[in-house]
Short mmCIF file of N, CA and C in Angstrom, two decimals:
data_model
loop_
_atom_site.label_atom_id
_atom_site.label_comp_id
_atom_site.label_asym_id
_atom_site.label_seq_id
_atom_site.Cartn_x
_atom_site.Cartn_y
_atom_site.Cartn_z
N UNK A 402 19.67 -26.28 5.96
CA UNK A 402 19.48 -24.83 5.87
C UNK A 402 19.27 -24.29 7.29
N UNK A 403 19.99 -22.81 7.86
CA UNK A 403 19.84 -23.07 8.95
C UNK A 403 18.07 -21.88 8.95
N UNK A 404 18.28 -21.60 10.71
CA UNK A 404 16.60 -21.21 10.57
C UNK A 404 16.44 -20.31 10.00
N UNK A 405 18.02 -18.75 10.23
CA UNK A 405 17.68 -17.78 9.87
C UNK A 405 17.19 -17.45 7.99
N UNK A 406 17.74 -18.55 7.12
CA UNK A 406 17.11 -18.73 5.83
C UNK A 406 15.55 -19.38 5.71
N UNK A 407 15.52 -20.32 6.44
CA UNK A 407 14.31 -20.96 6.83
C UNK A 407 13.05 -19.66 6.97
N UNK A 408 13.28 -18.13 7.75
CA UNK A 408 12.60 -18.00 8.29
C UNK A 408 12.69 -16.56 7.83
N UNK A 409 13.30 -16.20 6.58
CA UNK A 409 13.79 -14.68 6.06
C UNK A 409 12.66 -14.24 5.12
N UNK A 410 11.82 -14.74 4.57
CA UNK A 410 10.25 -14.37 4.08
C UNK A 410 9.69 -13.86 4.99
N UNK A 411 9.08 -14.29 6.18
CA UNK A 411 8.60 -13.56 6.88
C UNK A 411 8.87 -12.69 8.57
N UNK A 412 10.04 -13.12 7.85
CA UNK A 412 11.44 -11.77 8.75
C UNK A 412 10.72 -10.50 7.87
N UNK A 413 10.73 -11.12 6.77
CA UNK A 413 11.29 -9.50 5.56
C UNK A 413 9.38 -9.26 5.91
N UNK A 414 8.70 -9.94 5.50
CA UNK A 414 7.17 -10.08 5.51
C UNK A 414 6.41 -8.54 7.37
N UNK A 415 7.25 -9.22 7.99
CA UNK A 415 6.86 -8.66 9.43
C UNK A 415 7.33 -7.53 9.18
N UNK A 416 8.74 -7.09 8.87
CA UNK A 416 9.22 -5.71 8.69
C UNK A 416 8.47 -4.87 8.15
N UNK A 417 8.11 -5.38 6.62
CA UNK A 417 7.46 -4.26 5.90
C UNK A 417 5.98 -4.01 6.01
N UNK A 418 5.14 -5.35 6.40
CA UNK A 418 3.87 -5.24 7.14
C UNK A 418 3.83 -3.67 8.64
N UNK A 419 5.10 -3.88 9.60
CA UNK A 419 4.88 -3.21 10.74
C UNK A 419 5.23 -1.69 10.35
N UNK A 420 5.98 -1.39 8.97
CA UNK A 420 6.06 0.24 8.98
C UNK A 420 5.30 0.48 7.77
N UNK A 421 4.49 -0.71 7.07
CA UNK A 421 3.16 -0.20 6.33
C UNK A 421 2.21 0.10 7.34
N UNK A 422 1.72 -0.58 7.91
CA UNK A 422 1.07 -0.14 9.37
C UNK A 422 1.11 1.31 10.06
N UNK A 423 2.12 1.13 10.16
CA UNK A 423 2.61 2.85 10.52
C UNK A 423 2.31 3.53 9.90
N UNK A 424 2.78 3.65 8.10
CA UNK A 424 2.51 4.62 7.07
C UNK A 424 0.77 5.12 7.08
N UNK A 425 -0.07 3.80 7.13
CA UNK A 425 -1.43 3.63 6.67
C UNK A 425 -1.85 4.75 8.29
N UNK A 426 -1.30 4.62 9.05
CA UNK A 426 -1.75 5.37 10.53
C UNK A 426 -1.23 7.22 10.03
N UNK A 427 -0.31 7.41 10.10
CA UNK A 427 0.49 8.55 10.15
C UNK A 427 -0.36 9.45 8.96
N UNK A 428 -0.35 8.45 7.76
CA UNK A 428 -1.37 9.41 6.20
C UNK A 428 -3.10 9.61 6.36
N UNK A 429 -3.40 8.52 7.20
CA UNK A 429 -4.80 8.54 7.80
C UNK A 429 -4.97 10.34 8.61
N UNK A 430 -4.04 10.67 8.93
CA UNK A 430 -4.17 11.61 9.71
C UNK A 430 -4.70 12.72 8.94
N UNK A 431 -3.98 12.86 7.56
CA UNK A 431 -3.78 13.74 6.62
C UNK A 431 -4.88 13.98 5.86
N UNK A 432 -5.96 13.20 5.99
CA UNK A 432 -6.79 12.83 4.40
C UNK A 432 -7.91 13.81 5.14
N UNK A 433 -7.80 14.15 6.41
CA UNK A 433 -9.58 15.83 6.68
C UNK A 433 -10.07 16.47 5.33
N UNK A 434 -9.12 16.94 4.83
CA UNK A 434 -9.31 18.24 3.74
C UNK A 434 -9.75 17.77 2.55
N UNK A 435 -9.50 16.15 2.30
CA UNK A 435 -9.99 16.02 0.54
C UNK A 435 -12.20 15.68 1.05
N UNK A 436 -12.54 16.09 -0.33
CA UNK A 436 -13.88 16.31 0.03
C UNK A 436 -14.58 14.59 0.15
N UNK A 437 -13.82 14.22 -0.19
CA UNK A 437 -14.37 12.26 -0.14
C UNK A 437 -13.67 11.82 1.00
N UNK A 438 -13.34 12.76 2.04
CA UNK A 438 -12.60 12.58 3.60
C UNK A 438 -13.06 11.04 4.41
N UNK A 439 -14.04 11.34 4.36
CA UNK A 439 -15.28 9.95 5.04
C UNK A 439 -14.67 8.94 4.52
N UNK A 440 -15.41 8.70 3.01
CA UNK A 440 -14.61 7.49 2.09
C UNK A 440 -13.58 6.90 2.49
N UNK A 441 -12.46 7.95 2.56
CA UNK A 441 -11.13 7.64 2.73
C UNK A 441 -10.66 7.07 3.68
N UNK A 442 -11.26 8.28 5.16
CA UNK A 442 -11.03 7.28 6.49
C UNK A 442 -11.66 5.52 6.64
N UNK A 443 -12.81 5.38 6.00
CA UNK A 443 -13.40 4.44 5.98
C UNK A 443 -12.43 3.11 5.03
N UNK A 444 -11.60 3.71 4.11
CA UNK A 444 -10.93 2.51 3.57
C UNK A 444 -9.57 2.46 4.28
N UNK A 445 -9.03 3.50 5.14
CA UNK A 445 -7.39 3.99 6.01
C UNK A 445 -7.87 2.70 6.90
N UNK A 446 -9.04 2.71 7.71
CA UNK A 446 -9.75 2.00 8.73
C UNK A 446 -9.47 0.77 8.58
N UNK A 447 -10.22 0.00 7.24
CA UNK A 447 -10.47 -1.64 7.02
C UNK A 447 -9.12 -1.58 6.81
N UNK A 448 -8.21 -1.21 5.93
CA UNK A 448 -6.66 -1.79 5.63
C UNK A 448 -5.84 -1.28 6.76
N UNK A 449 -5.78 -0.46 7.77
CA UNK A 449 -5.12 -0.94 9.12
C UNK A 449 -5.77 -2.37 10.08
N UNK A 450 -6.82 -2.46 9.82
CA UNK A 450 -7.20 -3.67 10.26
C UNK A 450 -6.82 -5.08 9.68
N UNK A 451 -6.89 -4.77 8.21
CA UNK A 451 -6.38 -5.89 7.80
C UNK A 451 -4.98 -6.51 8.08
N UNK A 452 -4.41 -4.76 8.18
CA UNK A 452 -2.76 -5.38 8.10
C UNK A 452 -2.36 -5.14 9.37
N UNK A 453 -2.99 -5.03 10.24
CA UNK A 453 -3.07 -5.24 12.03
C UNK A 453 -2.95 -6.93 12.05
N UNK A 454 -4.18 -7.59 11.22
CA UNK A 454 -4.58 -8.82 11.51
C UNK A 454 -3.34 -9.74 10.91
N UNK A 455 -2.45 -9.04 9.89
CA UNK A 455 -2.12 -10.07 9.11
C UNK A 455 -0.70 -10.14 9.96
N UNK A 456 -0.22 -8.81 10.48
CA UNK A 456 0.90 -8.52 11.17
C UNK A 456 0.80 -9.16 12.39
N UNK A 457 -0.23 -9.52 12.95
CA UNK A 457 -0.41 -10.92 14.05
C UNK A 457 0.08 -11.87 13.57
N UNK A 458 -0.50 -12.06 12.54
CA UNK A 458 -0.51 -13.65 11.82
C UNK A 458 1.21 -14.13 11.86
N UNK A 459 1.70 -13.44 10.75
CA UNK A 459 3.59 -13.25 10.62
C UNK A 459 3.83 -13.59 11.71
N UNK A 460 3.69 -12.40 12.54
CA UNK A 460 4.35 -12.64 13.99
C UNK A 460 3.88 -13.95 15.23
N UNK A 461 3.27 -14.53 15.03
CA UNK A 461 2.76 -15.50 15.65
C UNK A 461 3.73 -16.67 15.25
N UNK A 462 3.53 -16.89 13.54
CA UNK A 462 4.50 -17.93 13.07
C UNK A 462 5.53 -17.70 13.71
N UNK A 463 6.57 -16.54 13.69
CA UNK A 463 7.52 -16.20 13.62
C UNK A 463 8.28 -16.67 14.70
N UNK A 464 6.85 -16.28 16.39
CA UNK A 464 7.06 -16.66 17.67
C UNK A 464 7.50 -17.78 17.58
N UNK A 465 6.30 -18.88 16.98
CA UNK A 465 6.15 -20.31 17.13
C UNK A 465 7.91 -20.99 16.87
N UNK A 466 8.38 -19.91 16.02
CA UNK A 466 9.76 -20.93 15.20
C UNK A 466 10.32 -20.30 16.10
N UNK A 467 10.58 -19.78 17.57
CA UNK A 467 11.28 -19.02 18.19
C UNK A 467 12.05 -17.88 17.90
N UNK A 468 11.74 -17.39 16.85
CA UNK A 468 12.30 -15.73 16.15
C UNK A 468 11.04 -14.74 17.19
N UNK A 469 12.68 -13.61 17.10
CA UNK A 469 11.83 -12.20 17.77
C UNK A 469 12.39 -11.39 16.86
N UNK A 470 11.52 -10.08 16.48
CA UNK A 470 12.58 -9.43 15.83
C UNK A 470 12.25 -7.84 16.80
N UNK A 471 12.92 -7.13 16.82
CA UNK A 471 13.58 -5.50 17.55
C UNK A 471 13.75 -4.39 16.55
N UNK A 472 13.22 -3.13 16.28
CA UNK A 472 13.55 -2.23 15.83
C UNK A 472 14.93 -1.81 16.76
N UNK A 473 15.62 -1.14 15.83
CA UNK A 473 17.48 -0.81 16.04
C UNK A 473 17.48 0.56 15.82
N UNK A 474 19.13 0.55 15.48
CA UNK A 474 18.97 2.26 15.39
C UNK A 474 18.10 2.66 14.16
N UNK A 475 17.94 3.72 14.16
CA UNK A 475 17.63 4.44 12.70
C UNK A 475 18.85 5.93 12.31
N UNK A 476 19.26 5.88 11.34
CA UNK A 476 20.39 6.67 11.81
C UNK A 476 19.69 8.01 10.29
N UNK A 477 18.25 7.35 9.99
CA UNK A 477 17.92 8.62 8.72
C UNK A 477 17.99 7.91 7.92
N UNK A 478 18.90 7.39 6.89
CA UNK A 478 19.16 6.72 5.18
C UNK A 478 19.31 5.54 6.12
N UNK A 479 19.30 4.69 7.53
CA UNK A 479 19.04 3.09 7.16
C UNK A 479 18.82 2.81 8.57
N UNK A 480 18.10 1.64 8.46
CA UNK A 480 16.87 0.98 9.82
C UNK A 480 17.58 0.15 10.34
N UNK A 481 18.17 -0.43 11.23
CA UNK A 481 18.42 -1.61 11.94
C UNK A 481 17.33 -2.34 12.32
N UNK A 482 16.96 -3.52 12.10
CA UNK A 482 16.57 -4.43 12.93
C UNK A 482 17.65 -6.05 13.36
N UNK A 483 16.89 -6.15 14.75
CA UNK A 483 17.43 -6.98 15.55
C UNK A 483 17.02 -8.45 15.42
N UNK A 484 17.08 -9.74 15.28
CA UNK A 484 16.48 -10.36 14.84
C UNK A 484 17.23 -11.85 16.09
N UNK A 485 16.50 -12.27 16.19
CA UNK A 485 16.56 -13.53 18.09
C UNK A 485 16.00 -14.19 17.27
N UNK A 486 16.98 -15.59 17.06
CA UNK A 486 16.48 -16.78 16.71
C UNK A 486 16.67 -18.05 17.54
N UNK A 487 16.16 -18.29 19.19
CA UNK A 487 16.26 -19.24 19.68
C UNK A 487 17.74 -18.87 20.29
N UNK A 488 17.69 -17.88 20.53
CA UNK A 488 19.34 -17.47 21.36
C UNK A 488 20.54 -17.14 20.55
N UNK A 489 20.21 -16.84 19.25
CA UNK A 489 21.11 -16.52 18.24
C UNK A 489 20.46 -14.96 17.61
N UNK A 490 21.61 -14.46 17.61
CA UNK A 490 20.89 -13.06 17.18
C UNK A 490 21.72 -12.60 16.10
N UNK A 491 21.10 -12.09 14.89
CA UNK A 491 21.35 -11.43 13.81
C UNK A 491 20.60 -10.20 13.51
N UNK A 492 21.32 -9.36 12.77
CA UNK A 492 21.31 -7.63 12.75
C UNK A 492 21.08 -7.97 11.03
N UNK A 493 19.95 -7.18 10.89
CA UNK A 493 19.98 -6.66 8.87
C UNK A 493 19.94 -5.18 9.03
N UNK A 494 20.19 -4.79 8.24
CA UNK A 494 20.20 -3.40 8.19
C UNK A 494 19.06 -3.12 6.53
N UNK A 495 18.21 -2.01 6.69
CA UNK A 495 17.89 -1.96 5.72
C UNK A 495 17.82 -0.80 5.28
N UNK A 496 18.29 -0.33 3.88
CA UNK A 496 18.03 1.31 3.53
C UNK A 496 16.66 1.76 3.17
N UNK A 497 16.46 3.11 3.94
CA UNK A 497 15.18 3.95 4.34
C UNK A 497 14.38 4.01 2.95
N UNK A 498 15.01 4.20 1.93
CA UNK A 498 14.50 4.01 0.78
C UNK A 498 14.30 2.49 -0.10
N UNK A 499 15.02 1.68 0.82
CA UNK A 499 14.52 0.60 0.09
C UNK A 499 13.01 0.20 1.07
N UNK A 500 12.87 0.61 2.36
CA UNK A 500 11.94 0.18 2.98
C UNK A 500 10.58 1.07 2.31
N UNK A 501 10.49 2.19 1.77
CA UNK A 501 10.04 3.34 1.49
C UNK A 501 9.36 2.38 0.11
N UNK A 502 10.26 1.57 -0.53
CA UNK A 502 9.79 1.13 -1.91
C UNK A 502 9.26 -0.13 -1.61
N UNK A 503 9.35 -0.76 -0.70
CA UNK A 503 8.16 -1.90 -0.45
C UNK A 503 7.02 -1.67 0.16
N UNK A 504 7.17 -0.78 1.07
CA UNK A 504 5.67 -0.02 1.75
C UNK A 504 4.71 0.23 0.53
N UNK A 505 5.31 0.96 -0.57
CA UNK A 505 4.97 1.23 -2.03
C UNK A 505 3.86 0.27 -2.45
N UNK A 506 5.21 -0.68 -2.78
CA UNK A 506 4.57 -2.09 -3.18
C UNK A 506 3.10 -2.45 -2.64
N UNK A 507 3.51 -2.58 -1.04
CA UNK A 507 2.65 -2.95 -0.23
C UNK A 507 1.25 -2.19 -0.64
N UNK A 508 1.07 -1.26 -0.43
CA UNK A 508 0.15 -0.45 -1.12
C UNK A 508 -0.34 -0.18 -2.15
N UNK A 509 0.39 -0.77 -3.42
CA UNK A 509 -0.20 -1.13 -4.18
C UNK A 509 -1.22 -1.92 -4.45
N UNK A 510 -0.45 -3.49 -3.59
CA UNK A 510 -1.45 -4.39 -3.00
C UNK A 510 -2.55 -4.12 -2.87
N UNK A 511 -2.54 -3.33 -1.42
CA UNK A 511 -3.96 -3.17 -0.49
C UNK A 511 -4.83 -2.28 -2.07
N UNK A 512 -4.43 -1.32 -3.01
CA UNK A 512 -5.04 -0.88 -4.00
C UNK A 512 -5.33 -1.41 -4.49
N UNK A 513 -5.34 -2.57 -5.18
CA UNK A 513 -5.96 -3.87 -6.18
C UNK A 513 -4.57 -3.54 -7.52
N UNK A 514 -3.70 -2.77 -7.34
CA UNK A 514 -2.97 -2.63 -8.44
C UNK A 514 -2.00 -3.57 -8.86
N UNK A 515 -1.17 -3.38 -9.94
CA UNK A 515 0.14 -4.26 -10.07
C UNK A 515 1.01 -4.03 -8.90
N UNK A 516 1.72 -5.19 -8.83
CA UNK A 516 2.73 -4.66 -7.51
C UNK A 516 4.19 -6.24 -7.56
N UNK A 517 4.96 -5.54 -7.25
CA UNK A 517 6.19 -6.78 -7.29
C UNK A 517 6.46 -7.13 -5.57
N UNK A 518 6.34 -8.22 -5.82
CA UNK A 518 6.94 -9.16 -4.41
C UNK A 518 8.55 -9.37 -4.31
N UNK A 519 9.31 -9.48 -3.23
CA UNK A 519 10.50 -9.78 -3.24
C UNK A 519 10.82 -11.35 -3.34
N UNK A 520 10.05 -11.84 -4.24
CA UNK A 520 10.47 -12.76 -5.69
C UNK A 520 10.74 -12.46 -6.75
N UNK A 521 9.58 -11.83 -6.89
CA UNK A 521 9.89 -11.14 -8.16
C UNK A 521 11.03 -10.35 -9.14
N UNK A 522 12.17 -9.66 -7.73
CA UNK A 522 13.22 -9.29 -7.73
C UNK A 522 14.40 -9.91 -7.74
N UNK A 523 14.00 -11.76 -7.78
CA UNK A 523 15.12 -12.19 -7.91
C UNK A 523 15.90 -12.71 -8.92
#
């Protein structure tokens, strides 16, 4: 099997970790006006931390197996990323709405709710 299968869990894992990250930053901004504001920042807080910590983690493995991965174009409806495996480079492309529906997921997670993994989808 070569690496880039070897190593496409947490290819896919790092992606949607680094623009949940983002999401959890950008909506943090938003939450002043509800009256449980405090609360809220206080849980925006621990789950950017968590998924700060975990988005190390991914990416550390990822280093170790010699994968890098690159944000690409964004052209609106779909994301490029760049993906360096030991001097071999591969391009995924992913649509804005499919990334939109794992962030979802993702967040469901961090909620304690039901949530589907991309196993689950197979």
């Amino acid at each position: 099997m070569n690496a880039l299968m070897e190593l496409s869990n947490g290819i896919h894992r790092f992606i949607i970790l680094e623009v949940l990250l983002k999401t959890l930053e950008r909506d943090q901004q938003h939450i002043n006006d509800l009256k449980m504001a405090d609360v809220f920042n206080e849980w925006y807080t621990l789950k950017n931390n968590e998924t700060f910590e975990e988005l190390k983690s991914v990416k550390s493995k990822l280093y170790k197996a010699g994968c890098k991965i690159e944000k690409g174009k964004n052209d609106g409806a779909f994301t490029e990323y760049i993906i360096v495996i030991r001097g071999k480079t591969d391009r995924r492309t992913y649509s804005n709405i499919a990334l939109r529906n794992w962030v979802r997921e993702e967040t469901k997670r961090l909620l304690n709710m039901s949530y589907q993994t991309p196993g689950d989808r197979k």
